Amino acid sequence: MNEALTNIPQHVAIIMDGNGRWAKERGQERRYGHQAGVETVRRITEECVRLVVKYLTLYAFSTENWNRPTDEVSALMGLILSSLEDEIFMQNTVKFTVIGNMKRLPDDIQVRLQETMDHTAKNDRMTVAVALSYSSRWEITEAVRRIVTDVHDMEELPQNILKNWKTGGIRAEDITEETISQYLCTNFMPDPDLLIRT
């Protein structure tokens, strides 16, 4: 094997930024840049599969992106809907998942995302996690909410956490980095080895 291919990261994360600016520099509308970004994602996904990367996270739409002009947000939502092709995931045995506040997305997009997640759930060659309506603050807030909810229903707590907690309450010293990590929506994958901001 080529020496350059022996140190492949297990988890690559890409912050997809600059598509709109790229299009404007070429005299095109911002949506043209977003469409070009979709094509790039397809190529990146196939290349990551070829290189045996296990996890690819694409930060596609942050919570701050909701502040963009309405027509641009609508175009982005439409692009998400039209670009979700099971074919690329099924051909490459890729599992598709979403991290972020899906409840904030339009209903038709939520349905399509869930269909794609369900259809690819058993694929195990690589996992593509697309961050939509996502921010780290949102994720931490959700983790804390889930911890508080589970304290009220002790039977739902993971056993390794439950053994350290007293029934009816939680002590501050029982909250560790591991506790928080287990409640994050990214708990199914390792931290990124390589982070790229385009």
Tab-separated table of C-alpha atoms in Angstrom:
chain	number	residue	atom	x	y	z
A	1	MET	CA	0.000	0.000	0.000
A	2	ASN	CA	1.149	3.520	-0.746
A	3	GLU	CA	2.690	5.018	2.411
A	4	ALA	CA	0.561	8.147	1.958
A	5	LEU	CA	-2.577	5.999	2.344
A	6	THR	CA	-1.600	4.275	5.604
A	7	ASN	CA	-2.516	7.163	7.893
A	8	ILE	CA	-6.142	7.750	6.889
A	9	PRO	CA	-8.253	9.582	9.521
A	10	GLN	CA	-11.118	7.595	10.977
A	11	HIS	CA	-13.373	10.656	11.139
A	12	VAL	CA	-13.259	13.619	8.757
A	13	ALA	CA	-15.432	16.665	9.442
A	14	ILE	CA	-16.019	19.425	6.912
A	15	ILE	CA	-17.504	22.847	7.636
A	16	MET	CA	-19.124	23.695	4.315
A	17	ASP	CA	-18.568	27.407	3.979
A	18	GLY	CA	-18.080	29.885	1.153
A	19	ASN	CA	-20.325	28.394	-1.540
A	20	GLY	CA	-22.311	31.611	-1.900
A	21	ARG	CA	-19.173	33.769	-2.068
A	22	TRP	CA	-17.659	31.374	-4.608
A	23	ALA	CA	-20.718	31.812	-6.841
A	24	LYS	CA	-20.754	35.606	-6.507
A	25	GLU	CA	-17.092	35.791	-7.517
A	26	ARG	CA	-18.152	34.037	-10.719
A	27	GLY	CA	-21.080	36.367	-11.360
A	28	GLN	CA	-23.670	33.765	-10.344
A	29	GLU	CA	-26.442	33.666	-7.757
A	30	ARG	CA	-25.598	32.171	-4.356
A	31	ARG	CA	-27.775	29.116	-5.052
A	32	TYR	CA	-25.430	28.228	-7.934
A	33	GLY	CA	-22.637	27.871	-5.364
A	34	HIS	CA	-24.788	25.702	-3.116
A	35	GLN	CA	-25.612	23.423	-6.060
A	36	ALA	CA	-21.899	23.137	-6.868
A	37	GLY	CA	-21.361	22.258	-3.198
A	38	VAL	CA	-23.745	19.296	-3.532
A	39	GLU	CA	-21.686	17.906	-6.410
A	40	THR	CA	-18.532	18.312	-4.319
A	41	VAL	CA	-20.173	16.428	-1.440
A	42	ARG	CA	-20.927	13.501	-3.757
A	43	ARG	CA	-17.301	13.327	-4.862
A	44	ILE	CA	-16.015	13.655	-1.286
A	45	THR	CA	-18.359	10.887	-0.082
A	46	GLU	CA	-17.186	8.482	-2.770
A	47	GLU	CA	-13.530	9.327	-2.128
A	48	CYS	CA	-13.898	8.837	1.633
A	49	VAL	CA	-15.453	5.421	0.995
A	50	ARG	CA	-12.541	4.534	-1.284
A	51	LEU	CA	-10.024	5.606	1.367
A	52	VAL	CA	-11.893	3.660	4.092
A	53	VAL	CA	-12.775	6.687	6.213
A	54	LYS	CA	-15.370	5.429	8.729
A	55	TYR	CA	-17.159	8.713	9.533
A	56	LEU	CA	-17.744	11.839	7.469
A	57	THR	CA	-19.485	14.776	9.129
A	58	LEU	CA	-20.719	17.609	6.928
A	59	TYR	CA	-21.642	20.824	8.734
A	60	ALA	CA	-24.153	21.997	6.134
A	61	PHE	CA	-26.617	24.351	7.852
A	62	SER	CA	-26.006	25.905	11.262
A	63	THR	CA	-28.613	27.406	13.563
A	64	GLU	CA	-27.183	30.811	12.600
A	65	ASN	CA	-28.086	30.114	8.959
A	66	TRP	CA	-31.754	30.629	9.808
A	67	ASN	CA	-30.892	34.360	9.875
A	68	ARG	CA	-30.117	34.367	6.145
A	69	PRO	CA	-32.605	35.903	3.688
A	70	THR	CA	-35.810	33.869	3.433
A	71	ASP	CA	-35.377	33.109	-0.267
A	72	GLU	CA	-31.863	31.765	0.317
A	73	VAL	CA	-33.024	29.556	3.200
A	74	SER	CA	-35.885	28.264	1.011
A	75	ALA	CA	-33.434	27.510	-1.801
A	76	LEU	CA	-31.151	25.648	0.604
A	77	MET	CA	-34.053	23.613	1.966
A	78	GLY	CA	-35.139	22.759	-1.582
A	79	LEU	CA	-31.594	21.736	-2.429
A	80	ILE	CA	-31.450	19.423	0.592
A	81	LEU	CA	-34.697	17.810	-0.523
A	82	SER	CA	-33.634	17.333	-4.143
A	83	SER	CA	-30.087	16.144	-3.403
A	84	LEU	CA	-30.956	13.349	-0.966
A	85	GLU	CA	-30.321	10.426	-3.263
A	86	ASP	CA	-30.446	6.980	-1.718
A	87	GLU	CA	-28.502	5.686	-4.710
A	88	ILE	CA	-25.162	7.186	-3.667
A	89	PHE	CA	-25.567	5.801	-0.139
A	90	MET	CA	-26.782	2.358	-1.176
A	91	GLN	CA	-24.183	1.886	-3.934
A	92	ASN	CA	-21.410	2.676	-1.465
A	93	THR	CA	-22.992	0.939	1.583
A	94	VAL	CA	-23.067	4.263	3.433
A	95	LYS	CA	-25.277	4.934	6.443
A	96	PHE	CA	-26.872	8.385	6.431
A	97	THR	CA	-27.792	10.251	9.595
A	98	VAL	CA	-28.601	13.793	10.683
A	99	ILE	CA	-27.393	15.698	13.723
A	100	GLY	CA	-29.142	18.898	14.691
A	101	ASN	CA	-32.568	20.280	15.486
A	102	MET	CA	-34.629	18.460	12.867
A	103	LYS	CA	-37.864	19.762	14.396
A	104	ARG	CA	-37.024	23.185	13.022
A	105	LEU	CA	-36.832	21.930	9.432
A	106	PRO	CA	-39.879	21.956	7.114
A	107	ASP	CA	-42.105	18.875	7.457
A	108	ASP	CA	-41.431	17.510	3.969
A	109	ILE	CA	-37.680	17.677	4.568
A	110	GLN	CA	-38.019	15.948	7.947
A	111	VAL	CA	-39.947	13.121	6.261
A	112	ARG	CA	-37.389	12.745	3.452
A	113	LEU	CA	-34.459	12.785	5.875
A	114	GLN	CA	-36.088	10.130	8.047
A	115	GLU	CA	-36.831	7.961	5.001
A	116	THR	CA	-33.181	8.134	3.940
A	117	MET	CA	-31.971	7.347	7.466
A	118	ASP	CA	-34.327	4.368	7.703
A	119	HIS	CA	-33.378	3.071	4.248
A	120	THR	CA	-29.629	3.231	4.922
A	121	ALA	CA	-29.699	2.195	8.605
A	122	LYS	CA	-28.053	-1.202	8.025
A	123	ASN	CA	-25.243	0.099	5.809
A	124	ASP	CA	-21.912	-0.234	7.581
A	125	ARG	CA	-19.077	0.776	5.265
A	126	MET	CA	-19.135	4.443	6.324
A	127	THR	CA	-21.451	6.824	8.175
A	128	VAL	CA	-22.228	10.255	6.753
A	129	ALA	CA	-23.584	12.619	9.406
A	130	VAL	CA	-25.060	15.836	8.030
A	131	ALA	CA	-25.380	18.661	10.552
A	132	LEU	CA	-28.592	20.574	9.825
A	133	SER	CA	-29.912	23.332	12.068
A	134	TYR	CA	-26.977	22.459	14.285
A	135	SER	CA	-24.694	24.309	16.673
A	136	SER	CA	-22.524	23.093	19.530
A	137	ARG	CA	-24.561	25.231	21.952
A	138	TRP	CA	-27.759	23.545	20.775
A	139	GLU	CA	-26.167	20.114	21.208
A	140	ILE	CA	-24.940	20.842	24.749
A	141	THR	CA	-28.338	22.309	25.693
A	142	GLU	CA	-30.099	19.191	24.393
A	143	ALA	CA	-27.683	16.934	26.288
A	144	VAL	CA	-28.386	18.753	29.553
A	145	ARG	CA	-32.136	18.545	28.935
A	146	ARG	CA	-31.893	14.786	28.366
A	147	ILE	CA	-29.842	14.325	31.533
A	148	VAL	CA	-32.412	16.264	33.568
A	149	THR	CA	-35.246	14.250	32.002
A	150	ASP	CA	-33.510	10.965	32.788
A	151	VAL	CA	-32.951	11.979	36.399
A	152	HIS	CA	-36.738	12.047	36.720
A	153	ASP	CA	-36.989	8.572	35.192
A	154	MET	CA	-34.097	6.673	36.736
A	155	GLU	CA	-34.926	3.444	34.876
A	156	GLU	CA	-33.948	5.124	31.587
A	157	LEU	CA	-30.426	5.957	32.718
A	158	PRO	CA	-27.497	3.998	31.263
A	159	GLN	CA	-26.342	1.480	33.902
A	160	ASN	CA	-22.814	2.872	34.120
A	161	ILE	CA	-24.286	6.265	35.059
A	162	LEU	CA	-27.092	4.910	37.238
A	163	LYS	CA	-24.703	3.114	39.590
A	164	ASN	CA	-23.159	6.482	40.561
A	165	TRP	CA	-26.389	8.360	41.118
A	166	LYS	CA	-28.678	8.363	44.094
A	167	THR	CA	-32.381	7.742	43.486
A	168	GLY	CA	-34.327	10.985	43.372
A	169	GLY	CA	-31.465	13.310	42.537
A	170	ILE	CA	-28.081	13.942	41.036
A	171	ARG	CA	-24.975	15.401	42.592
A	172	ALA	CA	-22.901	17.957	40.734
A	173	GLU	CA	-19.774	15.822	41.153
A	174	ASP	CA	-21.506	12.960	39.290
A	175	ILE	CA	-21.485	14.976	36.057
A	176	THR	CA	-18.307	14.150	34.160
A	177	GLU	CA	-17.074	14.661	30.604
A	178	GLU	CA	-18.055	11.050	29.924
A	179	THR	CA	-21.592	11.710	31.183
A	180	ILE	CA	-21.996	14.681	28.857
A	181	SER	CA	-20.450	12.773	25.923
A	182	GLN	CA	-22.948	9.928	26.293
A	183	TYR	CA	-25.840	12.363	25.929
A	184	LEU	CA	-24.526	14.235	22.891
A	185	CYS	CA	-26.180	13.501	19.538
A	186	THR	CA	-22.672	12.717	18.242
A	187	ASN	CA	-22.084	9.969	20.848
A	188	PHE	CA	-22.095	7.221	18.194
A	189	MET	CA	-18.847	8.359	16.571
A	190	PRO	CA	-15.347	9.363	17.663
A	191	ASP	CA	-14.194	12.974	17.679
A	192	PRO	CA	-12.976	14.193	14.270
A	193	ASP	CA	-9.346	13.446	13.424
A	194	LEU	CA	-9.375	16.011	10.629
A	195	LEU	CA	-11.481	19.183	10.481
A	196	ILE	CA	-11.661	21.103	7.197
A	197	ARG	CA	-13.285	24.481	6.691
A	198	THR	CA	-13.783	25.168	3.022
